[in-house]
Amino acid sequence: MLTAHTIKVLQSLDKKKFRQKYNLFLVEGNKIICELFNSNFKVKEILSTDPQKLDRTDIPITHISENELKKISFLKTPKDSVAVCYIPEEKPWMDKKIQLVLDGIQDPGNLGTIIRLADWFGIEQIICSEDTVDVYNPKVIQATMGSFTRVNMVYTNLVEYLSKTENVNVGTDMDGENIYTFEKPEKINLILGNEGNGMRPETEKLLQKCITIPRFGKSQSTESLNVSMAAGIILGQLFSK
């Protein structure tokens, strides 16, 4: 049985301050947990209603009840297992030829989807502003479907970074160049802004090129696209050339 203290600690990991305090985050569901085994993430322990399905002898696995799983899960419909993982130390990093740069993305589902998109297109690194939602938020982890194990996430001061990077800073703007005729630079930072407010003025000042996704529908009701949807369209077009 899980102690009341253990349950309380695990339940607190939906908040960033407690993830930082304990240096832990949760991964739910056997499918995503199995992605951890092929990554550099260290698993502290796994709590499972059916340990035999995971068949691991190198990681402590505790058999828990369905009721205990419900108490520690952040999902509406809890899955079979929960892995308690250590948050890794941030390692030295350098520019990649193509990167996503996120300026104040707040929705966990959007960040998770963007990480999954990056993984799909082979983008190894995402640079985030310091106020972008935390990658170890349970909703972000779940939305990545395991892609967080393959994409390096960097949180930094964007103005400082964008001022010195050798990549071409490219952002979206309604008056920007048509994405379907845009020539992709050899080294590119694709910058995506906050869901409601877009990029900050200080970020916009550092753009070297602007692009837009033209609207083909006659209705003017749709003012903009969801940021993760826009990212998918732009990446699909950039990689088609």
Tab-separated table of C-alpha atoms in Angstrom:
chain	number	residue	atom	x	y	z
A	1	MET	CA	0.000	0.000	0.000
A	2	LEU	CA	1.072	3.556	-0.686
A	3	THR	CA	1.473	5.727	2.387
A	4	ALA	CA	-0.595	8.887	2.781
A	5	HIS	CA	2.629	10.924	2.538
A	6	THR	CA	3.650	9.274	-0.759
A	7	ILE	CA	0.196	9.907	-2.230
A	8	LYS	CA	0.349	13.553	-1.104
A	9	VAL	CA	3.803	14.043	-2.696
A	10	LEU	CA	2.738	12.459	-5.992
A	11	GLN	CA	-0.480	14.494	-6.093
A	12	SER	CA	1.540	17.691	-5.605
A	13	LEU	CA	3.589	17.057	-8.769
A	14	ASP	CA	0.957	18.759	-10.928
A	15	LYS	CA	2.461	22.045	-9.689
A	16	LYS	CA	5.835	23.299	-10.898
A	17	LYS	CA	7.049	24.415	-7.454
A	18	PHE	CA	6.625	20.890	-6.070
A	19	ARG	CA	8.194	19.268	-9.129
A	20	GLN	CA	11.194	21.509	-8.489
A	21	LYS	CA	11.140	20.845	-4.734
A	22	TYR	CA	11.217	17.048	-5.142
A	23	ASN	CA	13.018	17.064	-8.513
A	24	LEU	CA	10.398	14.620	-9.804
A	25	PHE	CA	7.712	14.392	-12.489
A	26	LEU	CA	5.171	11.751	-13.498
A	27	VAL	CA	4.696	9.802	-16.719
A	28	GLU	CA	1.433	7.885	-17.110
A	29	GLY	CA	0.538	4.862	-19.195
A	30	ASN	CA	2.650	1.866	-20.233
A	31	LYS	CA	2.987	3.073	-23.823
A	32	ILE	CA	4.706	6.344	-22.853
A	33	ILE	CA	6.569	4.743	-19.948
A	34	CYS	CA	8.202	2.295	-22.387
A	35	GLU	CA	9.642	5.301	-24.274
A	36	LEU	CA	11.605	6.150	-21.122
A	37	PHE	CA	13.544	2.896	-21.294
A	38	ASN	CA	15.213	4.003	-24.549
A	39	SER	CA	16.048	7.497	-23.290
A	40	ASN	CA	18.412	9.219	-20.853
A	41	PHE	CA	15.614	9.856	-18.346
A	42	LYS	CA	16.085	8.092	-15.011
A	43	VAL	CA	13.068	6.360	-13.516
A	44	LYS	CA	12.879	6.340	-9.708
A	45	GLU	CA	10.070	3.801	-9.518
A	46	ILE	CA	6.975	2.564	-11.296
A	47	LEU	CA	3.589	2.120	-9.638
A	48	SER	CA	1.415	-0.314	-11.571
A	49	THR	CA	-1.848	-2.227	-11.299
A	50	ASP	CA	-0.319	-4.922	-13.526
A	51	PRO	CA	3.497	-4.993	-13.101
A	52	GLN	CA	3.943	-8.105	-15.249
A	53	LYS	CA	3.008	-6.119	-18.374
A	54	LEU	CA	6.139	-3.996	-17.996
A	55	ASP	CA	8.480	-6.943	-17.359
A	56	ARG	CA	11.373	-4.893	-15.920
A	57	THR	CA	13.830	-6.097	-13.304
A	58	ASP	CA	16.138	-3.044	-13.368
A	59	ILE	CA	13.546	-0.592	-11.999
A	60	PRO	CA	11.578	-0.895	-8.716
A	61	ILE	CA	7.941	-1.668	-9.552
A	62	THR	CA	5.262	-1.488	-6.863
A	63	HIS	CA	1.940	-3.261	-7.292
A	64	ILE	CA	-0.870	-0.815	-6.460
A	65	SER	CA	-4.657	-1.058	-6.481
A	66	GLU	CA	-7.000	0.623	-8.970
A	67	ASN	CA	-8.140	2.906	-6.156
A	68	GLU	CA	-4.564	3.989	-5.384
A	69	LEU	CA	-3.948	4.612	-9.071
A	70	LYS	CA	-6.969	6.927	-9.198
A	71	LYS	CA	-5.567	8.928	-6.283
A	72	ILE	CA	-2.180	9.602	-7.910
A	73	SER	CA	-3.241	9.881	-11.569
A	74	PHE	CA	-3.849	13.239	-13.262
A	75	LEU	CA	-5.961	11.613	-15.995
A	76	LYS	CA	-9.761	11.449	-16.056
A	77	THR	CA	-9.419	7.799	-17.019
A	78	PRO	CA	-6.254	6.542	-15.280
A	79	LYS	CA	-4.056	4.136	-17.212
A	80	ASP	CA	-2.301	0.996	-15.960
A	81	SER	CA	0.917	2.508	-14.568
A	82	VAL	CA	2.595	5.679	-13.317
A	83	ALA	CA	6.363	6.206	-13.546
A	84	VAL	CA	8.019	8.552	-11.078
A	85	CYS	CA	10.971	10.134	-12.897
A	86	TYR	CA	13.845	12.424	-11.954
A	87	ILE	CA	14.002	15.811	-13.663
A	88	PRO	CA	17.376	15.834	-15.473
A	89	GLU	CA	19.910	18.619	-15.070
A	90	GLU	CA	20.000	21.062	-17.969
A	91	LYS	CA	23.003	20.289	-20.147
A	92	PRO	CA	25.102	22.678	-22.295
A	93	TRP	CA	23.422	23.226	-25.663
A	94	MET	CA	24.137	24.832	-29.010
A	95	ASP	CA	22.121	25.889	-32.050
A	96	LYS	CA	20.707	23.291	-34.434
A	97	LYS	CA	20.094	24.054	-38.118
A	98	ILE	CA	16.335	24.139	-37.606
A	99	GLN	CA	14.724	24.954	-34.281
A	100	LEU	CA	11.388	26.000	-32.872
A	101	VAL	CA	11.413	29.005	-30.563
A	102	LEU	CA	8.401	29.498	-28.267
A	103	ASP	CA	7.566	32.928	-26.866
A	104	GLY	CA	5.168	32.549	-23.948
A	105	ILE	CA	3.187	29.445	-24.956
A	106	GLN	CA	0.836	28.819	-22.030
A	107	ASP	CA	-1.432	25.922	-22.952
A	108	PRO	CA	0.007	22.511	-21.952
A	109	GLY	CA	-1.827	20.778	-24.799
A	110	ASN	CA	-0.305	23.164	-27.332
A	111	LEU	CA	3.213	22.660	-26.000
A	112	GLY	CA	2.791	18.892	-25.975
A	113	THR	CA	1.522	18.900	-29.555
A	114	ILE	CA	4.377	21.167	-30.693
A	115	ILE	CA	6.936	18.817	-29.095
A	116	ARG	CA	5.280	15.887	-30.889
A	117	LEU	CA	5.410	17.807	-34.183
A	118	ALA	CA	9.095	18.604	-33.656
A	119	ASP	CA	9.808	14.917	-33.073
A	120	TRP	CA	7.857	13.972	-36.229
A	121	PHE	CA	9.892	16.368	-38.366
A	122	GLY	CA	13.203	15.433	-36.760
A	123	ILE	CA	13.665	18.750	-34.953
A	124	GLU	CA	15.911	17.933	-31.997
A	125	GLN	CA	15.628	21.146	-29.976
A	126	ILE	CA	13.040	23.697	-28.882
A	127	ILE	CA	14.064	27.014	-27.290
A	128	CYS	CA	11.478	28.436	-24.869
A	129	SER	CA	11.005	31.749	-23.117
A	130	GLU	CA	11.235	31.445	-19.345
A	131	ASP	CA	7.462	31.924	-18.970
A	132	THR	CA	6.521	29.170	-21.444
A	133	VAL	CA	4.598	26.350	-19.719
A	134	ASP	CA	6.861	23.793	-18.027
A	135	VAL	CA	7.623	20.721	-20.148
A	136	TYR	CA	7.206	18.499	-17.046
A	137	ASN	CA	3.609	19.615	-16.515
A	138	PRO	CA	1.616	16.315	-16.552
A	139	LYS	CA	-0.658	17.560	-19.349
A	140	VAL	CA	2.347	18.470	-21.508
A	141	ILE	CA	3.967	15.068	-20.928
A	142	GLN	CA	0.741	13.283	-21.831
A	143	ALA	CA	0.199	15.344	-25.006
A	144	THR	CA	3.707	14.569	-26.284
A	145	MET	CA	2.935	10.807	-26.365
A	146	GLY	CA	6.576	10.115	-25.501
A	147	SER	CA	8.159	12.658	-27.861
A	148	PHE	CA	9.542	14.631	-24.890
A	149	THR	CA	12.213	11.909	-24.584
A	150	ARG	CA	13.626	12.816	-28.007
A	151	VAL	CA	13.407	16.636	-28.113
A	152	ASN	CA	15.788	18.785	-26.047
A	153	MET	CA	13.884	21.561	-24.268
A	154	VAL	CA	15.788	24.744	-23.362
A	155	TYR	CA	14.342	27.570	-21.232
A	156	THR	CA	16.231	30.849	-21.557
A	157	ASN	CA	16.003	34.634	-21.956
A	158	LEU	CA	14.719	34.896	-25.533
A	159	VAL	CA	15.848	38.454	-26.195
A	160	GLU	CA	19.420	37.582	-25.226
A	161	TYR	CA	19.319	34.362	-27.249
A	162	LEU	CA	17.720	35.810	-30.402
A	163	SER	CA	20.165	38.735	-30.343
A	164	LYS	CA	23.212	36.488	-30.684
A	165	THR	CA	22.014	33.393	-32.590
A	166	GLU	CA	23.429	32.759	-36.061
A	167	ASN	CA	20.134	31.214	-37.204
A	168	VAL	CA	17.717	33.384	-39.194
A	169	ASN	CA	14.857	34.448	-36.902
A	170	VAL	CA	11.568	33.814	-38.731
A	171	GLY	CA	8.182	34.679	-37.242
A	172	THR	CA	4.553	34.705	-38.302
A	173	ASP	CA	2.739	37.883	-39.276
A	174	MET	CA	-0.483	38.528	-41.202
A	175	ASP	CA	1.521	40.713	-43.613
A	176	GLY	CA	4.411	38.266	-43.911
A	177	GLU	CA	5.630	36.373	-46.965
A	178	ASN	CA	3.400	33.569	-48.253
A	179	ILE	CA	4.622	30.313	-46.654
A	180	TYR	CA	3.978	28.488	-49.942
A	181	THR	CA	6.547	30.605	-51.803
A	182	PHE	CA	8.934	31.223	-48.894
A	183	GLU	CA	12.487	29.943	-49.371
A	184	LYS	CA	13.696	28.261	-46.192
A	185	PRO	CA	17.025	29.639	-44.888
A	186	GLU	CA	19.743	27.067	-44.281
A	187	LYS	CA	19.682	27.811	-40.540
A	188	ILE	CA	16.332	28.825	-39.118
A	189	ASN	CA	14.596	29.639	-35.848
A	190	LEU	CA	10.835	29.365	-36.363
A	191	ILE	CA	9.339	31.585	-33.663
A	192	LEU	CA	5.805	30.954	-32.370
A	193	GLY	CA	4.082	33.437	-30.067
A	194	ASN	CA	1.617	33.301	-27.200
A	195	GLU	CA	-1.859	31.919	-27.972
A	196	GLY	CA	-3.707	35.168	-27.256
A	197	ASN	CA	-1.143	37.935	-27.643
A	198	GLY	CA	1.349	36.583	-30.156
A	199	MET	CA	4.999	37.513	-29.864
A	200	ARG	CA	6.210	40.154	-27.453
A	201	PRO	CA	7.296	43.445	-29.077
A	202	GLU	CA	10.905	42.853	-27.968
A	203	THR	CA	10.857	39.472	-29.726
A	204	GLU	CA	9.272	40.918	-32.884
A	205	LYS	CA	12.075	43.474	-33.135
A	206	LEU	CA	14.571	40.636	-33.556
A	207	LEU	CA	12.765	38.976	-36.485
A	208	GLN	CA	14.665	38.939	-39.764
A	209	LYS	CA	11.881	37.444	-41.874
A	210	CYS	CA	8.106	37.168	-41.514
A	211	ILE	CA	5.816	34.523	-43.017
A	212	THR	CA	2.071	33.985	-43.140
A	213	ILE	CA	-0.309	31.130	-43.913
A	214	PRO	CA	-2.719	32.544	-46.524
A	215	ARG	CA	-6.419	32.027	-45.904
A	216	PHE	CA	-8.318	30.425	-48.772
A	217	GLY	CA	-11.761	30.392	-47.174
A	218	LYS	CA	-14.087	33.293	-48.011
A	219	SER	CA	-15.380	33.644	-44.450
A	220	GLN	CA	-13.614	36.265	-42.361
A	221	SER	CA	-14.911	34.751	-39.105
A	222	THR	CA	-11.760	32.746	-38.390
A	223	GLU	CA	-9.275	35.358	-37.258
A	224	SER	CA	-6.347	33.061	-36.613
A	225	LEU	CA	-5.166	29.472	-36.302
A	226	ASN	CA	-4.343	27.577	-33.133
A	227	VAL	CA	-0.581	27.900	-32.578
A	228	SER	CA	0.137	24.161	-32.737
A	229	MET	CA	-2.001	23.851	-35.886
A	230	ALA	CA	-0.091	26.736	-37.492
A	231	ALA	CA	3.201	25.090	-36.511
A	232	GLY	CA	2.142	21.875	-38.267
A	233	ILE	CA	1.201	23.665	-41.486
A	234	ILE	CA	4.412	25.717	-41.564
A	235	LEU	CA	6.696	22.760	-40.803
A	236	GLY	CA	4.952	20.626	-43.420
A	237	GLN	CA	5.592	23.317	-46.020
A	238	LEU	CA	9.195	24.028	-44.949
A	239	PHE	CA	10.085	20.347	-45.170
A	240	SER	CA	8.352	19.867	-48.540
A	241	LYS	CA	11.123	21.821	-50.297
